[in-house]
Structures are given as C-alpha cells and as structure tokens.
PDB file of C-alpha atoms in Angstrom:
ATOM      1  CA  UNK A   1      39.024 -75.641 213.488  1.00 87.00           C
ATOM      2  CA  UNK A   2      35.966 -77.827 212.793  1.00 91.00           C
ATOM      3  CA  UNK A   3      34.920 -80.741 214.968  1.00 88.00           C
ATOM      4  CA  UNK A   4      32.054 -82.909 214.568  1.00 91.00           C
ATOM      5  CA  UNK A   5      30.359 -84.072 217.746  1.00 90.00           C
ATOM      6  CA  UNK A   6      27.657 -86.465 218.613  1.00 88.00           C
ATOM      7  CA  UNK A   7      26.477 -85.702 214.923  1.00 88.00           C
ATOM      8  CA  UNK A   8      26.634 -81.748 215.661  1.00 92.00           C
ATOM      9  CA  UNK A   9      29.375 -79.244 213.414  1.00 92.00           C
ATOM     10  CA  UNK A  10      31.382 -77.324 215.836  1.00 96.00           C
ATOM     11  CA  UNK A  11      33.619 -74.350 214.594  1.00 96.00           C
ATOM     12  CA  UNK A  12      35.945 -74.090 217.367  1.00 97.00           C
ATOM     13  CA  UNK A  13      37.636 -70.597 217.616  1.00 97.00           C
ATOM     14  CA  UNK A  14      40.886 -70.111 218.900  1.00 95.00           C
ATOM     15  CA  UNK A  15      40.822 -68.864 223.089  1.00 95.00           C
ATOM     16  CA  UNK A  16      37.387 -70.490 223.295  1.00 96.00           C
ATOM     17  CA  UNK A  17      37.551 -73.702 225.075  1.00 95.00           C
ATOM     18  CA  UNK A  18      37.290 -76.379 222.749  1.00 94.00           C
ATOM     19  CA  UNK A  19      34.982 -79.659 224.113  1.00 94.00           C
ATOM     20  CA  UNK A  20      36.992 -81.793 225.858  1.00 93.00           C
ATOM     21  CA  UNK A  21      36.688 -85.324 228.043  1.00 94.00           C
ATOM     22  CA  UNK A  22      34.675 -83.156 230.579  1.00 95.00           C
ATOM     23  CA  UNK A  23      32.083 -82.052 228.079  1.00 96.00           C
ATOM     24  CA  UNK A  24      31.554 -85.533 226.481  1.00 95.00           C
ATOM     25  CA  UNK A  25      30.852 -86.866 230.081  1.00 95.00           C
ATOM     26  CA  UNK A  26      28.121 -84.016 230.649  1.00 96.00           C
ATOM     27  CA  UNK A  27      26.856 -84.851 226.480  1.00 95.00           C
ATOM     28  CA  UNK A  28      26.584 -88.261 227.872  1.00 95.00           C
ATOM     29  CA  UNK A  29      24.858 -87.462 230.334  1.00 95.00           C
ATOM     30  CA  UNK A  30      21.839 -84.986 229.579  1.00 94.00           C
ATOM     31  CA  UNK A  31      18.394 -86.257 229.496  1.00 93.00           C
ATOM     32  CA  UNK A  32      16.454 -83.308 227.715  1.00 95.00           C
ATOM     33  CA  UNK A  33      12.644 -82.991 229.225  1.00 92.00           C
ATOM     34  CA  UNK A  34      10.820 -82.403 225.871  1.00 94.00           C
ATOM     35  CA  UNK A  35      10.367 -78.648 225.391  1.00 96.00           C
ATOM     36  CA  UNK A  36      12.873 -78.202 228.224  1.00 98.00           C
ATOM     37  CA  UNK A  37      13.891 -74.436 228.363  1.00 98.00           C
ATOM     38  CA  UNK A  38      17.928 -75.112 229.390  1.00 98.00           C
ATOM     39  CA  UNK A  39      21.099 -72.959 230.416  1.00 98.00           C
ATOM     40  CA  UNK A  40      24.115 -73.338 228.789  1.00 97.00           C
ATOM     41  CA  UNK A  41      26.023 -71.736 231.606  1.00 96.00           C
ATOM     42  CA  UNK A  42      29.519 -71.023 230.657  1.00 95.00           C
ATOM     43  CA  UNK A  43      28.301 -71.737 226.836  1.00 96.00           C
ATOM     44  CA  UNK A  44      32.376 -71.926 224.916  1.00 96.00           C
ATOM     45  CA  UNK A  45      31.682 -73.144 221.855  1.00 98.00           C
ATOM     46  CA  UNK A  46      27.345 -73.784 222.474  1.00 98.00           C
ATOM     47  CA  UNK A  47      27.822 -77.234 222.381  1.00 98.00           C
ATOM     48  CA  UNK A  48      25.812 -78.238 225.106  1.00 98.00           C
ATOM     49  CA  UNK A  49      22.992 -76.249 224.431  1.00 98.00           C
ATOM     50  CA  UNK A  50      24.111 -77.590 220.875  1.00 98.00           C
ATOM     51  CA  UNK A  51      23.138 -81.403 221.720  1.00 97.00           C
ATOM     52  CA  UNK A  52      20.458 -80.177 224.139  1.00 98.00           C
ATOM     53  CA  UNK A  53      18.122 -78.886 221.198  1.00 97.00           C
ATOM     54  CA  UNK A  54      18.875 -81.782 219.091  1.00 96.00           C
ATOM     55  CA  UNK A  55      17.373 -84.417 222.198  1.00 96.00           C
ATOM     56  CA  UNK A  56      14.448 -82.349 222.697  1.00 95.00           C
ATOM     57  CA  UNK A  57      15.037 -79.533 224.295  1.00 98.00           C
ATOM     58  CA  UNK A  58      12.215 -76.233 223.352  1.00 97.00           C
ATOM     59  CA  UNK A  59      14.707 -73.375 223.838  1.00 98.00           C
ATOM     60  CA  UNK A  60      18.575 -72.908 225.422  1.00 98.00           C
ATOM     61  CA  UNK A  61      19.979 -69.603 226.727  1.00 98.00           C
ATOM     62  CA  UNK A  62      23.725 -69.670 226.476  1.00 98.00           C
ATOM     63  CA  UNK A  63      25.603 -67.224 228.650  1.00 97.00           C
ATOM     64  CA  UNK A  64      29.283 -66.481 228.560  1.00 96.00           C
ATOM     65  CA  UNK A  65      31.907 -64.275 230.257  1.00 94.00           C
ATOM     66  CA  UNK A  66      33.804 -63.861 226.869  1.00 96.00           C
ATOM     67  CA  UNK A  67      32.132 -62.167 223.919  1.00 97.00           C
ATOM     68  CA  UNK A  68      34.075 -64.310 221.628  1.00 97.00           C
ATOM     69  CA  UNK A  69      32.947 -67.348 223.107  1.00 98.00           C
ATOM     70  CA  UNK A  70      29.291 -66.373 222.647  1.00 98.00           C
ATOM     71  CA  UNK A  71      29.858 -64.919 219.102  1.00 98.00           C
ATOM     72  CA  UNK A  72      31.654 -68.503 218.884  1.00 98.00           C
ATOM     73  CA  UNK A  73      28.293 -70.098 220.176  1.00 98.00           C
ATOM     74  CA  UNK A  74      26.305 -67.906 218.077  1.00 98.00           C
ATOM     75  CA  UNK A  75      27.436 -68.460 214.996  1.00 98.00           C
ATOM     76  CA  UNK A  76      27.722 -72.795 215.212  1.00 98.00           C
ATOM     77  CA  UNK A  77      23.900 -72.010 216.141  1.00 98.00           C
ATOM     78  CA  UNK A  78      23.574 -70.574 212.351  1.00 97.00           C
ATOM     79  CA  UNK A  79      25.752 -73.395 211.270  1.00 96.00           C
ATOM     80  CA  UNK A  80      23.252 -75.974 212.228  1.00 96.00           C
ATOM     81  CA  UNK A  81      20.425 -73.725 211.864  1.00 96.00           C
ATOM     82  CA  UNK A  82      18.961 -73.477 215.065  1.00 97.00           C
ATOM     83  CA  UNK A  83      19.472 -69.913 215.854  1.00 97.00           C
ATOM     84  CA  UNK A  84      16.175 -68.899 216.247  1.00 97.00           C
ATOM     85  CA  UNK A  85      16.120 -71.650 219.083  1.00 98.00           C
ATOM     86  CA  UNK A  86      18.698 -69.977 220.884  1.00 98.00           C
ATOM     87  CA  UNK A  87      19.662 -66.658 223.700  1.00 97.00           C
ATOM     88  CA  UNK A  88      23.040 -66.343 223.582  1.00 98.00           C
ATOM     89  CA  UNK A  89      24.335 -63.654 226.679  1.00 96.00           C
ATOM     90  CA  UNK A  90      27.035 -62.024 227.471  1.00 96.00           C
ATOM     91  CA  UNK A  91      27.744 -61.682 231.356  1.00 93.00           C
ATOM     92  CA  UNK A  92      29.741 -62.701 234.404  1.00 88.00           C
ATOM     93  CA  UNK A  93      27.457 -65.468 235.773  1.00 82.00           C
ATOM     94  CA  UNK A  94      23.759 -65.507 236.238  1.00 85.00           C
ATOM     95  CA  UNK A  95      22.542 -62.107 238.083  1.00 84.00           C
ATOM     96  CA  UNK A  96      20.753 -60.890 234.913  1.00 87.00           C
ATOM     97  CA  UNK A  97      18.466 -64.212 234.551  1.00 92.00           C
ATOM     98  CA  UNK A  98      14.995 -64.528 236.058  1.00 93.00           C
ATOM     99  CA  UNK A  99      14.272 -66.462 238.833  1.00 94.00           C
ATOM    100  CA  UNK A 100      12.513 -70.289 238.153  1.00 95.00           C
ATOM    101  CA  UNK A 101      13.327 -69.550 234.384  1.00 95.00           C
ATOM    102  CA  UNK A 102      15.039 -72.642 233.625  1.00 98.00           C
ATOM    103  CA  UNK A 103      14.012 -77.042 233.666  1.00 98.00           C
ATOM    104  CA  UNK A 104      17.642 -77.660 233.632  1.00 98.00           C
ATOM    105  CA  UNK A 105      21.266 -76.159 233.726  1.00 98.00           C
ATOM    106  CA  UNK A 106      24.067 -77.301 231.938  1.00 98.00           C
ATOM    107  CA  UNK A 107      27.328 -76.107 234.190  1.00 97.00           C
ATOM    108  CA  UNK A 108      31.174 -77.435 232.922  1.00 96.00           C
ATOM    109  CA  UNK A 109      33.402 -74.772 235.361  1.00 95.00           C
ATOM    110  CA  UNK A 110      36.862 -73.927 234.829  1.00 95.00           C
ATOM    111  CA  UNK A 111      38.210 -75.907 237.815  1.00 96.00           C
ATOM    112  CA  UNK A 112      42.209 -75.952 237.265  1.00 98.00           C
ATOM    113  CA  UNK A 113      43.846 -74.580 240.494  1.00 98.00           C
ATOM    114  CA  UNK A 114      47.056 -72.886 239.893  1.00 98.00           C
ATOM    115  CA  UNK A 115      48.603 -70.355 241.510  1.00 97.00           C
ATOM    116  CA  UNK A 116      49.340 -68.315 238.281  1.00 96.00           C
ATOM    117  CA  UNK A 117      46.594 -67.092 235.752  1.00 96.00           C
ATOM    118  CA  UNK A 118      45.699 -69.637 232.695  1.00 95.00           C
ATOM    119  CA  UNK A 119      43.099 -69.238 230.289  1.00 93.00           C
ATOM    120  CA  UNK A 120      39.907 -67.766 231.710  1.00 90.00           C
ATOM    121  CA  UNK A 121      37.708 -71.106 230.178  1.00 91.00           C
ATOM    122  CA  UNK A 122      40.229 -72.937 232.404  1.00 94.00           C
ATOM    123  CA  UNK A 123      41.637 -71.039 235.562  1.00 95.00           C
ATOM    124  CA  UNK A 124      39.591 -71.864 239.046  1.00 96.00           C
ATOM    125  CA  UNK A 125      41.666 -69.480 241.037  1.00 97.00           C
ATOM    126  CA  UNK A 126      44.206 -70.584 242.912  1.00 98.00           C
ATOM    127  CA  UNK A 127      42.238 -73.334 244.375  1.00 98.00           C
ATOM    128  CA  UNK A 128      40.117 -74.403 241.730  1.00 98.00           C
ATOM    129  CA  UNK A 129      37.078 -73.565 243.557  1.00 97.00           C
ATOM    130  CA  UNK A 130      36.809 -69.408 242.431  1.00 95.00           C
ATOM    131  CA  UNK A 131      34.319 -69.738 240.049  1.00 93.00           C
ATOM    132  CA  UNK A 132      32.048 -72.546 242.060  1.00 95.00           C
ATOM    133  CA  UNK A 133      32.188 -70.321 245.490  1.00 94.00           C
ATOM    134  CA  UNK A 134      31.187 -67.269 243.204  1.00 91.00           C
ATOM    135  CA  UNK A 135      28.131 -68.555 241.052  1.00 91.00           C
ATOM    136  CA  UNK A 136      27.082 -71.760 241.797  1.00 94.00           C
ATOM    137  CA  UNK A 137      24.842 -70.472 245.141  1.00 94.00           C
ATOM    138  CA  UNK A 138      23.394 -68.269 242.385  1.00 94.00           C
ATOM    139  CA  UNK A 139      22.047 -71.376 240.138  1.00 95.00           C
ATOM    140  CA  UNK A 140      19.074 -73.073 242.404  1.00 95.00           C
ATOM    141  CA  UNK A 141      17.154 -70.001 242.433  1.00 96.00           C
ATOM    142  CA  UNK A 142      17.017 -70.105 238.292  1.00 97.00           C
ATOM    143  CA  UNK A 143      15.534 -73.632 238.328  1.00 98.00           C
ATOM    144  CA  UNK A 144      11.578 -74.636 238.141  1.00 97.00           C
ATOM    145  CA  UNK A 145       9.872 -77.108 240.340  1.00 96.00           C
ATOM    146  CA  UNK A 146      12.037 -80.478 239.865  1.00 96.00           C
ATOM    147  CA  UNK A 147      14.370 -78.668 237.883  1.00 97.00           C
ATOM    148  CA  UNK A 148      17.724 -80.085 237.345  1.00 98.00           C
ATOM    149  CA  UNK A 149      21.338 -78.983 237.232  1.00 98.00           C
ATOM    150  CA  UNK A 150      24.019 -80.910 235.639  1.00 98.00           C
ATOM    151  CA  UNK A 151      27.434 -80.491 236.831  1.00 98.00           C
ATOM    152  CA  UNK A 152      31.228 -81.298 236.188  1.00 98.00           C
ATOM    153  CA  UNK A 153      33.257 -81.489 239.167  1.00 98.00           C
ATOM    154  CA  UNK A 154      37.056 -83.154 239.918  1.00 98.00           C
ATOM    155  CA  UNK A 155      39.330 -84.499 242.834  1.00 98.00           C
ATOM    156  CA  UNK A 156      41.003 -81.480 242.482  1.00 98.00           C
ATOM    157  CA  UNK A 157      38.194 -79.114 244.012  1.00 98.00           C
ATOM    158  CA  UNK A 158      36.548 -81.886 245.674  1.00 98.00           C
ATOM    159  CA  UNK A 159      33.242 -83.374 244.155  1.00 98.00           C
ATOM    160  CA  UNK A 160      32.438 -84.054 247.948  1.00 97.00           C
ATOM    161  CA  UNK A 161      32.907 -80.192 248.359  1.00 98.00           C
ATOM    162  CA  UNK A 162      30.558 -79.649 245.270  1.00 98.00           C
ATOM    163  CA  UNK A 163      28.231 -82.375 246.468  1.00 98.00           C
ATOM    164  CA  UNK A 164      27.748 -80.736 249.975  1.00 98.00           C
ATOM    165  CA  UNK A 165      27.480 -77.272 248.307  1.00 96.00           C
ATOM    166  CA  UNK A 166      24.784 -78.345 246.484  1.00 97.00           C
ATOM    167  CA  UNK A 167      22.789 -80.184 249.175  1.00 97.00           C
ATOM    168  CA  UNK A 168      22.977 -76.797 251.579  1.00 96.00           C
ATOM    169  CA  UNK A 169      21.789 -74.695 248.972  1.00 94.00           C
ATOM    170  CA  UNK A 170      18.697 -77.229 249.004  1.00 94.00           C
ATOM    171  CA  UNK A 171      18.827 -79.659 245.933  1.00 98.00           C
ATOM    172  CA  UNK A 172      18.733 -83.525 246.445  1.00 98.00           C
ATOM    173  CA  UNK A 173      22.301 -84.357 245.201  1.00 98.00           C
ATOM    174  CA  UNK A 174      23.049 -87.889 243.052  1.00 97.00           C
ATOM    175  CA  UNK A 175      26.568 -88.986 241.563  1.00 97.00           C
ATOM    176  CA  UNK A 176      26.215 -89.440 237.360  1.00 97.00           C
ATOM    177  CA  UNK A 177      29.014 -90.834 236.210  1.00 96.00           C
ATOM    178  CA  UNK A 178      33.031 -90.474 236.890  1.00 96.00           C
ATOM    179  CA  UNK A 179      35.610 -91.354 235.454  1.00 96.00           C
ATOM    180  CA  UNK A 180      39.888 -91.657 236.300  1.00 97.00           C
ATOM    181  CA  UNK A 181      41.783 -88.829 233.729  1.00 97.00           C
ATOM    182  CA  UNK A 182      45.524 -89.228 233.517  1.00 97.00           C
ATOM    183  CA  UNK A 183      47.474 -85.591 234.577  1.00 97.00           C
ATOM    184  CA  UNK A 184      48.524 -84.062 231.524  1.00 96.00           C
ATOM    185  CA  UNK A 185      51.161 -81.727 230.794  1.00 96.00           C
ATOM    186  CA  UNK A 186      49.910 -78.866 232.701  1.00 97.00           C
ATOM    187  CA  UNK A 187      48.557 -80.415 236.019  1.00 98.00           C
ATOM    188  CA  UNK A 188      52.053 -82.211 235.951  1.00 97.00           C
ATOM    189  CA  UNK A 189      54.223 -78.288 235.971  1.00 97.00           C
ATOM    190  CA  UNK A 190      51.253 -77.460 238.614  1.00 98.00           C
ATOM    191  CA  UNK A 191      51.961 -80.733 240.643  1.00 97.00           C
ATOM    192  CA  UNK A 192      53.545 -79.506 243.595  1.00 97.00           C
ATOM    193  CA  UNK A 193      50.951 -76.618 244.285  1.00 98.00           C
ATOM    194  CA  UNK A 194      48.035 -79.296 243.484  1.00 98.00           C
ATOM    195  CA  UNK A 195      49.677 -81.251 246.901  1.00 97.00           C
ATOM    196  CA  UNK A 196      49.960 -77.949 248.855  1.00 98.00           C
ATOM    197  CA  UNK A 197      46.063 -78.251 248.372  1.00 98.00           C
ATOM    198  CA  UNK A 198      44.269 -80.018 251.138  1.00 96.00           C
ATOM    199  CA  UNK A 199      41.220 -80.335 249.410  1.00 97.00           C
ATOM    200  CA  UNK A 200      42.762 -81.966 246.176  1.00 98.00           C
ATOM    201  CA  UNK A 201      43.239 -85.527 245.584  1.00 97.00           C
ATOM    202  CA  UNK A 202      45.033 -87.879 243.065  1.00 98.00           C
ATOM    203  CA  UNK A 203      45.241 -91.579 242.216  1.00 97.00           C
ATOM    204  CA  UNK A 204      48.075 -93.164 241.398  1.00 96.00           C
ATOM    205  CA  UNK A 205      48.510 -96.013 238.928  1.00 97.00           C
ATOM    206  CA  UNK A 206      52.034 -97.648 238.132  1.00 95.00           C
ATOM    207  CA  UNK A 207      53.135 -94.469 239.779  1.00 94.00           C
ATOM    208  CA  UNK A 208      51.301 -92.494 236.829  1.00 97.00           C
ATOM    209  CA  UNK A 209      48.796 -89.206 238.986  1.00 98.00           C
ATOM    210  CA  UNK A 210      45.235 -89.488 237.816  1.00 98.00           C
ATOM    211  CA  UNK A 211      42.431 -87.502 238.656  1.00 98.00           C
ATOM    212  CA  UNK A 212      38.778 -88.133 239.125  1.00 98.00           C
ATOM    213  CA  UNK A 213      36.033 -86.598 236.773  1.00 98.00           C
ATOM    214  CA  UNK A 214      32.334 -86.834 237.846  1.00 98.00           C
ATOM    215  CA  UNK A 215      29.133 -85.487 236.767  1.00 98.00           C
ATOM    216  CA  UNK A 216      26.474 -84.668 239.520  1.00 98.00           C
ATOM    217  CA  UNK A 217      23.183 -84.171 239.402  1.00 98.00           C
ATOM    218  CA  UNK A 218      21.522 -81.613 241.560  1.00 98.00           C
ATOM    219  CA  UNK A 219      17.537 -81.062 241.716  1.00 97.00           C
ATOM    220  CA  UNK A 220      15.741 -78.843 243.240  1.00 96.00           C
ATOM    221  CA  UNK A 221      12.667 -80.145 245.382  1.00 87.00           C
ATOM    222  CA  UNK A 222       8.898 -80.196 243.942  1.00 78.00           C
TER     223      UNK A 222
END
C-alpha cells in the first residue's frame, strides 16, 4: 500500500506499522535543527526520519526491532532518494549506539496494554509501559548538549508516568501537544483489563471512552 504524507511517498508493507494519528502528532511536531543528526527510534515505515530530512535535518539513523520494518524504511529511503542520507539498524533498542551521538530523537512506542500478545509495533506488555521501562532510561545518554527527544505518550500508560520518567533521568520535561482519540475496536475488546489498570485513564463523552494522546518534549541540560 502507498500513502502520501506531508508531501513524502510511503510504501507501507504489510506487519509494519503503518503511520497513524500518533505519528502525525509527532510530524507536527518536529522542529529539525539544520544539519541535525536524528534517531528514528522504532523507525516502521522511516517516516519520521522521512519528514525529518526533508525540514532540515543532515543525517537520520533509523533503528528497528523487525528486519522487515527496516528493509520497509530502507527502501521508501530509495523511493524518495535520500538513501545515502540515511543508517537504517537492526536491533532491540539503543545499546549498540554511541553515547552524545544524536541532536534529537524521534520515539512513537508501542503503548497498547493487553494482557494477550498483539502486533509487536503495537503491544506495551501487559501494562503498556514494557517497552518505556526497558529503553527509554537508555535514550538521554545518546543525546548532545541541548539535545532533544520527542515523545508519544497516552492516558493509558500515563503521560504523567512518562513525564516523571523523563525528569529523573535528568531532561527538563515540556507538554507539546495532546489531543482526545475515541477507543476503537480493539481498546473496546481490551476495556475491562484497561480498568483493572490503575495507572490508565479514560474520558468519557456522551458515554463514548476516549483517550488522551500527547507529545512531550524532553531535553537534556547544556
């Protein structure tokens, strides 16, 4: 499938997660440093590092769990023709990267708690947080001096939770943008383990469950 975004082609391979609300918030969001060097962490389709280039950006590393999502990544690079721009790794979060490598990083984490395995681009563990309380301690040490990370986060984890994370691990923490996200289909058959959840929170409107979607900014200190 073929998607054009933000004036970028995307071929979007099956089992690689294809952008969604999330993403457009983050693409909304990044302000590129010219000649920024940026991580694409959790690439999917390359997207980010996609639009990053394209405002300014001097180079992107993409790194992926999957192979296929990097291939993915790799090859909408070519498409545009901005693979010689681009690092595209394969690995399970961000041991192999050097430290204060990086002006910013891109981050959009599979955050859907459910007790039973989904997707990998998708599944947080059973409380959404797996893949935060795994890599994210990891990510100040990659940035520069004032370097920035961009974040997703959701009512569903806690964005407080992320927010406080992010402060203790020593970057000065600001709110982005959010934004209220009707449940779908699959957070309304996970419904009744999202309220076993203390952490998780929902709005409701005319009785309809929303959840919150932010983007926070994290930098680290000069």
């Amino acid at each position: 499938m073929q998607v054009r975004l933000e004036g970028v082609l995307l071929d979007v391979w099956s089992n690689v997660y294809p952008p969604k609300r999330s993403t457009r918030m983050l693409i909304k969001n990044i302000d590129v440093p010219s000649r920024a060097v940026v991580l694409d962490l959790g690439c999917g389709t390359g997207i980010i590092g996609l639009i990053a280039l394209r405002r300014g950006a001097g180079r992107v590393v993409c790194l992926d769990i999957s192979v296929r999502a990097c291939r993915n990544a790799l090859e909408n690079f070519r498409m545009n023709k901005l693979v010689e721009m681009v690092d595209v790794v394969v690995g399970d979060g961000s041991s192999c990267l050097r430290d204060a490598s990086f002006d910013m990083v891109v981050l959009n984490p599979p955050m859907t708690p459910s007790p039973r395995p989904l997707p990998r681009y998708t599944w947080g563990g059973i409380d959404g947080r797996e893949f935060l309380n795994r890599h994210l301690h990891d990510v100040p040490r990659l940035l520069k001096s004032n370097g920035q990370l961009l974040i997703t986060a959701s009512s569903l984890i806690g964005i407080g939770w992320v927010a406080a994370f992010l402060e203790r691990h020593g970057l000065r923490v600001r709110l982005r943008g959010y934004e209220l996200v009707k449940c779908g289909r699959l957070l309304r058959q996970l419904m009744e383990h999202i309220r076993s959840l203390s952490h998780a929170s929902l709005v409701y409107l005319s009785d309809e469950p929303y959840w919150l979607l932010a983007v926070i900014e994290g930098r680290k200190k000069a």
